[in-house]
Structures are given as C-alpha cells and as structure tokens.
C-alpha cells in the first residue's frame, strides 16, 4: 500500500469511525446471546473502558495542550484503549465470537492509521511530544508510576467532548442485553 492510499484510508477511517461504531452496535445486538454470567463479567470489563474514556476526555484540551495528566500518564491513547475495553466487554457480555472477530478487525483497521496520523500531528504541533512518546507507551499502559503530567480533570471538558454519549450507548446496549437475557430473544 502506497503513501497516498494509506493517507486516503486514514482520512476515510477518521470519517467513518463513529458511523461504523453504530453499525457494529447493530451487529452486536443481532449476534448477542448473553447469559447472566457473561453479562456480569462483560459489563464489568466494558465499565472499565467507559470510566477510562470518561477520565481521558476530562483531561483532553484538543489542539491546545498536549494531554499528559490523568490516564495520559500511562498511555498516549486512553480514549482508544477505553474503546477497546468497551468492545471486549460487550463481546464477552454478548458471547459472540463473530462480533469479537469483527470488532477486532474494525478496531485495527480504524485505530492503527488514525493513531499514526494523530501522532504525526502531535509531533508537529507540540515539540514536547517526542519526549512524551519516549516515556509513555502508545496503547497498552506501563504498570507502576506513570510519566509526569500537568493538568487536572475537568467535568466541563468531559461535557464539551460529549463523552456522555458513550455512557448513553453503554446503558442502551446493557438494557438490550438484559431484555435479550430475560425474554430469550434469539
């Protein structure tokens, strides 16, 4: 794949990631076959992702300041990591290997080029990004003390980034899973 086609795919990936998330949710609802146990375990995992996304959004001042505090002390991409936990949790809750494979494929196809593109932007915009990137892993957090970071959590940023939409989606899918569990909707 040449540079131009990679750039084109990155541009497409940025535009389709949210609509693709809705399509993935529809596929999930159709494929899900929850049990009480799978629901409890999966929703616990998904809740961790939801909390991580919420925390990350409250530290993120897009295009104004390099986010290095809160969860950004441990991973450069806590929003994407949170989304991965959400998808993994729902895959467990719904007991669907088809959904799990589909989610992994889509997350890789979307997140890898988008993360690379965002990191190019961040290197150009914030001179301190290179040092930050040397000390903080791209996705999977390093255990122990995180890198030093400046900033504090802001509910205003959480609301500004409309992260409450992730909470609404989480709750809606949870309700659908409970309905499928209780009424054995197959």
PDB file of N, CA and C in Angstrom, residues 125-175:
ATOM      1  N   UNK A 125       2.720  19.737  16.188  1.00  0.00           N
ATOM      2  CA  UNK A 125       2.053  20.785  16.971  1.00  0.00           C
ATOM      3  C   UNK A 125       2.724  21.041  18.324  1.00  0.00           C
ATOM      4  N   UNK A 126       3.196  19.963  18.959  1.00  0.00           N
ATOM      5  CA  UNK A 126       3.755  20.074  20.308  1.00  0.00           C
ATOM      6  C   UNK A 126       5.183  19.531  20.325  1.00  0.00           C
ATOM      7  N   UNK A 127       6.187  20.396  20.435  1.00  0.00           N
ATOM      8  CA  UNK A 127       7.580  19.935  20.422  1.00  0.00           C
ATOM      9  C   UNK A 127       7.888  18.917  21.525  1.00  0.00           C
ATOM     10  N   UNK A 128       7.168  18.981  22.633  1.00  0.00           N
ATOM     11  CA  UNK A 128       7.422  18.072  23.758  1.00  0.00           C
ATOM     12  C   UNK A 128       6.848  16.668  23.530  1.00  0.00           C
ATOM     13  N   UNK A 129       6.117  16.468  22.430  1.00  0.00           N
ATOM     14  CA  UNK A 129       5.504  15.163  22.191  1.00  0.00           C
ATOM     15  C   UNK A 129       6.542  14.056  22.046  1.00  0.00           C
ATOM     16  N   UNK A 130       7.656  14.323  21.380  1.00  0.00           N
ATOM     17  CA  UNK A 130       8.671  13.275  21.171  1.00  0.00           C
ATOM     18  C   UNK A 130       9.185  12.733  22.493  1.00  0.00           C
ATOM     19  N   UNK A 131       9.465  13.617  23.433  1.00  0.00           N
ATOM     20  CA  UNK A 131       9.924  13.181  24.759  1.00  0.00           C
ATOM     21  C   UNK A 131       8.821  12.404  25.478  1.00  0.00           C
ATOM     22  N   UNK A 132       7.621  12.904  25.393  1.00  0.00           N
ATOM     23  CA  UNK A 132       6.468  12.227  25.996  1.00  0.00           C
ATOM     24  C   UNK A 132       6.316  10.825  25.413  1.00  0.00           C
ATOM     25  N   UNK A 133       6.408  10.708  24.086  1.00  0.00           N
ATOM     26  CA  UNK A 133       6.238   9.417  23.410  1.00  0.00           C
ATOM     27  C   UNK A 133       7.334   8.424  23.792  1.00  0.00           C
ATOM     28  N   UNK A 134       8.518   8.918  24.120  1.00  0.00           N
ATOM     29  CA  UNK A 134       9.605   8.033  24.551  1.00  0.00           C
ATOM     30  C   UNK A 134       9.319   7.416  25.915  1.00  0.00           C
ATOM     31  N   UNK A 135       8.537   8.100  26.735  1.00  0.00           N
ATOM     32  CA  UNK A 135       8.301   7.669  28.114  1.00  0.00           C
ATOM     33  C   UNK A 135       6.942   7.022  28.364  1.00  0.00           C
ATOM     34  N   UNK A 136       6.019   7.183  27.433  1.00  0.00           N
ATOM     35  CA  UNK A 136       4.657   6.680  27.632  1.00  0.00           C
ATOM     36  C   UNK A 136       4.285   5.801  26.436  1.00  0.00           C
ATOM     37  N   UNK A 137       3.858   4.560  26.690  1.00  0.00           N
ATOM     38  CA  UNK A 137       3.512   3.666  25.578  1.00  0.00           C
ATOM     39  C   UNK A 137       2.303   4.164  24.777  1.00  0.00           C
ATOM     40  N   UNK A 138       2.262   3.755  23.527  1.00  0.00           N
ATOM     41  CA  UNK A 138       1.196   4.209  22.624  1.00  0.00           C
ATOM     42  C   UNK A 138      -0.182   3.738  23.072  1.00  0.00           C
ATOM     43  N   UNK A 139      -0.282   2.486  23.503  1.00  0.00           N
ATOM     44  CA  UNK A 139      -1.617   1.975  23.814  1.00  0.00           C
ATOM     45  C   UNK A 139      -1.662   1.241  25.147  1.00  0.00           C
ATOM     46  N   UNK A 140      -0.979   0.114  25.247  1.00  0.00           N
ATOM     47  CA  UNK A 140      -1.076  -0.679  26.470  1.00  0.00           C
ATOM     48  C   UNK A 140      -0.266  -0.007  27.570  1.00  0.00           C
ATOM     49  N   UNK A 141      -0.875   0.354  28.698  1.00  0.00           N
ATOM     50  CA  UNK A 141      -0.177   1.120  29.735  1.00  0.00           C
ATOM     51  C   UNK A 141       0.943   0.337  30.406  1.00  0.00           C
ATOM     52  N   UNK A 142       1.947   1.069  30.786  1.00  0.00           N
ATOM     53  CA  UNK A 142       3.040   0.512  31.569  1.00  0.00           C
ATOM     54  C   UNK A 142       2.607   0.567  33.034  1.00  0.00           C
ATOM     55  N   UNK A 143       2.782  -0.544  33.741  1.00  0.00           N
ATOM     56  CA  UNK A 143       2.400  -0.585  35.153  1.00  0.00           C
ATOM     57  C   UNK A 143       3.405   0.195  35.990  1.00  0.00           C
ATOM     58  N   UNK A 144       2.966   0.641  37.128  1.00  0.00           N
ATOM     59  CA  UNK A 144       3.831   1.405  38.017  1.00  0.00           C
ATOM     60  C   UNK A 144       3.542   2.888  37.888  1.00  0.00           C
ATOM     61  N   UNK A 145       4.524   3.662  38.284  1.00  0.00           N
ATOM     62  CA  UNK A 145       4.352   5.114  38.232  1.00  0.00           C
ATOM     63  C   UNK A 145       4.314   5.590  36.794  1.00  0.00           C
ATOM     64  N   UNK A 146       3.380   6.425  36.521  1.00  0.00           N
ATOM     65  CA  UNK A 146       3.272   6.984  35.181  1.00  0.00           C
ATOM     66  C   UNK A 146       4.236   8.139  35.002  1.00  0.00           C
ATOM     67  N   UNK A 147       4.319   8.618  33.792  1.00  0.00           N
ATOM     68  CA  UNK A 147       5.146   9.780  33.496  1.00  0.00           C
ATOM     69  C   UNK A 147       4.555  10.998  34.203  1.00  0.00           C
ATOM     70  N   UNK A 148       5.371  12.005  34.383  1.00  0.00           N
ATOM     71  CA  UNK A 148       4.875  13.243  34.995  1.00  0.00           C
ATOM     72  C   UNK A 148       3.928  13.926  34.028  1.00  0.00           C
ATOM     73  N   UNK A 149       2.876  14.485  34.566  1.00  0.00           N
ATOM     74  CA  UNK A 149       1.914  15.158  33.707  1.00  0.00           C
ATOM     75  C   UNK A 149       1.341  16.389  34.379  1.00  0.00           C
ATOM     76  N   UNK A 150       0.959  17.345  33.562  1.00  0.00           N
ATOM     77  CA  UNK A 150       0.347  18.574  34.064  1.00  0.00           C
ATOM     78  C   UNK A 150      -1.118  18.606  33.660  1.00  0.00           C
ATOM     79  N   UNK A 151      -1.951  19.060  34.582  1.00  0.00           N
ATOM     80  CA  UNK A 151      -3.367  19.199  34.286  1.00  0.00           C
ATOM     81  C   UNK A 151      -4.212  18.508  35.333  1.00  0.00           C
ATOM     82  N   UNK A 152      -5.483  18.836  35.319  1.00  0.00           N
ATOM     83  CA  UNK A 152      -6.423  18.207  36.242  1.00  0.00           C
ATOM     84  C   UNK A 152      -7.710  17.891  35.482  1.00  0.00           C
ATOM     85  N   UNK A 153      -8.477  16.982  36.051  1.00  0.00           N
ATOM     86  CA  UNK A 153      -9.728  16.562  35.420  1.00  0.00           C
ATOM     87  C   UNK A 153     -10.720  17.714  35.410  1.00  0.00           C
ATOM     88  N   UNK A 154     -11.457  17.844  34.311  1.00  0.00           N
ATOM     89  CA  UNK A 154     -12.463  18.889  34.179  1.00  0.00           C
ATOM     90  C   UNK A 154     -13.780  18.289  33.679  1.00  0.00           C
ATOM     91  N   UNK A 155     -14.829  18.444  34.482  1.00  0.00           N
ATOM     92  CA  UNK A 155     -16.151  18.000  34.036  1.00  0.00           C
ATOM     93  C   UNK A 155     -16.591  18.798  32.819  1.00  0.00           C
ATOM     94  N   UNK A 156     -16.165  20.049  32.753  1.00  0.00           N
ATOM     95  CA  UNK A 156     -16.514  20.885  31.603  1.00  0.00           C
ATOM     96  C   UNK A 156     -15.960  20.277  30.311  1.00  0.00           C
ATOM     97  N   UNK A 157     -14.708  19.783  30.361  1.00  0.00           N
ATOM     98  CA  UNK A 157     -14.133  19.127  29.182  1.00  0.00           C
ATOM     99  C   UNK A 157     -14.885  17.837  28.863  1.00  0.00           C
ATOM    100  N   UNK A 158     -15.221  17.076  29.893  1.00  0.00           N
ATOM    101  CA  UNK A 158     -15.992  15.843  29.699  1.00  0.00           C
ATOM    102  C   UNK A 158     -17.277  16.151  28.929  1.00  0.00           C
ATOM    103  N   UNK A 159     -17.978  17.198  29.351  1.00  0.00           N
ATOM    104  CA  UNK A 159     -19.232  17.582  28.699  1.00  0.00           C
ATOM    105  C   UNK A 159     -18.984  18.164  27.309  1.00  0.00           C
ATOM    106  N   UNK A 160     -17.941  18.970  27.192  1.00  0.00           N
ATOM    107  CA  UNK A 160     -17.599  19.580  25.902  1.00  0.00           C
ATOM    108  C   UNK A 160     -17.309  18.519  24.846  1.00  0.00           C
ATOM    109  N   UNK A 161     -16.632  17.452  25.248  1.00  0.00           N
ATOM    110  CA  UNK A 161     -16.304  16.364  24.321  1.00  0.00           C
ATOM    111  C   UNK A 161     -17.474  15.394  24.133  1.00  0.00           C
ATOM    112  N   UNK A 162     -18.575  15.663  24.812  1.00  0.00           N
ATOM    113  CA  UNK A 162     -19.803  14.860  24.719  1.00  0.00           C
ATOM    114  C   UNK A 162     -19.559  13.379  25.025  1.00  0.00           C
ATOM    115  N   UNK A 163     -18.705  13.144  25.992  1.00  0.00           N
ATOM    116  CA  UNK A 163     -18.391  11.760  26.358  1.00  0.00           C
ATOM    117  C   UNK A 163     -19.589  11.074  27.002  1.00  0.00           C
ATOM    118  N   UNK A 164     -20.558  11.844  27.438  1.00  0.00           N
ATOM    119  CA  UNK A 164     -21.795  11.262  27.974  1.00  0.00           C
ATOM    120  C   UNK A 164     -22.504  10.406  26.921  1.00  0.00           C
ATOM    121  N   UNK A 165     -22.196  10.622  25.645  1.00  0.00           N
ATOM    122  CA  UNK A 165     -22.773   9.769  24.598  1.00  0.00           C
ATOM    123  C   UNK A 165     -22.294   8.327  24.732  1.00  0.00           C
ATOM    124  N   UNK A 166     -21.042   8.150  25.160  1.00  0.00           N
ATOM    125  CA  UNK A 166     -20.536   6.789  25.382  1.00  0.00           C
ATOM    126  C   UNK A 166     -21.305   6.138  26.528  1.00  0.00           C
ATOM    127  N   UNK A 167     -21.589   6.903  27.575  1.00  0.00           N
ATOM    128  CA  UNK A 167     -22.381   6.386  28.693  1.00  0.00           C
ATOM    129  C   UNK A 167     -23.787   6.008  28.223  1.00  0.00           C
ATOM    130  N   UNK A 168     -24.394   6.854  27.409  1.00  0.00           N
ATOM    131  CA  UNK A 168     -25.742   6.559  26.896  1.00  0.00           C
ATOM    132  C   UNK A 168     -25.733   5.286  26.053  1.00  0.00           C
ATOM    133  N   UNK A 169     -24.731   5.130  25.202  1.00  0.00           N
ATOM    134  CA  UNK A 169     -24.621   3.922  24.387  1.00  0.00           C
ATOM    135  C   UNK A 169     -24.405   2.685  25.230  1.00  0.00           C
ATOM    136  N   UNK A 170     -23.560   2.818  26.246  1.00  0.00           N
ATOM    137  CA  UNK A 170     -23.297   1.724  27.179  1.00  0.00           C
ATOM    138  C   UNK A 170     -24.601   1.278  27.845  1.00  0.00           C
ATOM    139  N   UNK A 171     -25.349   2.242  28.370  1.00  0.00           N
ATOM    140  CA  UNK A 171     -26.602   1.921  29.063  1.00  0.00           C
ATOM    141  C   UNK A 171     -27.634   1.321  28.109  1.00  0.00           C
ATOM    142  N   UNK A 172     -27.724   1.859  26.895  1.00  0.00           N
ATOM    143  CA  UNK A 172     -28.690   1.336  25.924  1.00  0.00           C
ATOM    144  C   UNK A 172     -28.371  -0.113  25.566  1.00  0.00           C
ATOM    145  N   UNK A 173     -27.101  -0.404  25.303  1.00  0.00           N
ATOM    146  CA  UNK A 173     -26.728  -1.782  24.963  1.00  0.00           C
ATOM    147  C   UNK A 173     -26.913  -2.713  26.155  1.00  0.00           C
ATOM    148  N   UNK A 174     -26.650  -2.209  27.351  1.00  0.00           N
ATOM    149  CA  UNK A 174     -26.865  -3.014  28.554  1.00  0.00           C
ATOM    150  C   UNK A 174     -28.344  -3.393  28.670  1.00  0.00           C
ATOM    151  N   UNK A 175     -29.231  -2.425  28.465  1.00  0.00           N
ATOM    152  CA  UNK A 175     -30.672  -2.688  28.537  1.00  0.00           C
ATOM    153  C   UNK A 175     -31.076  -3.716  27.479  1.00  0.00           C
TER     154      UNK A 175
END
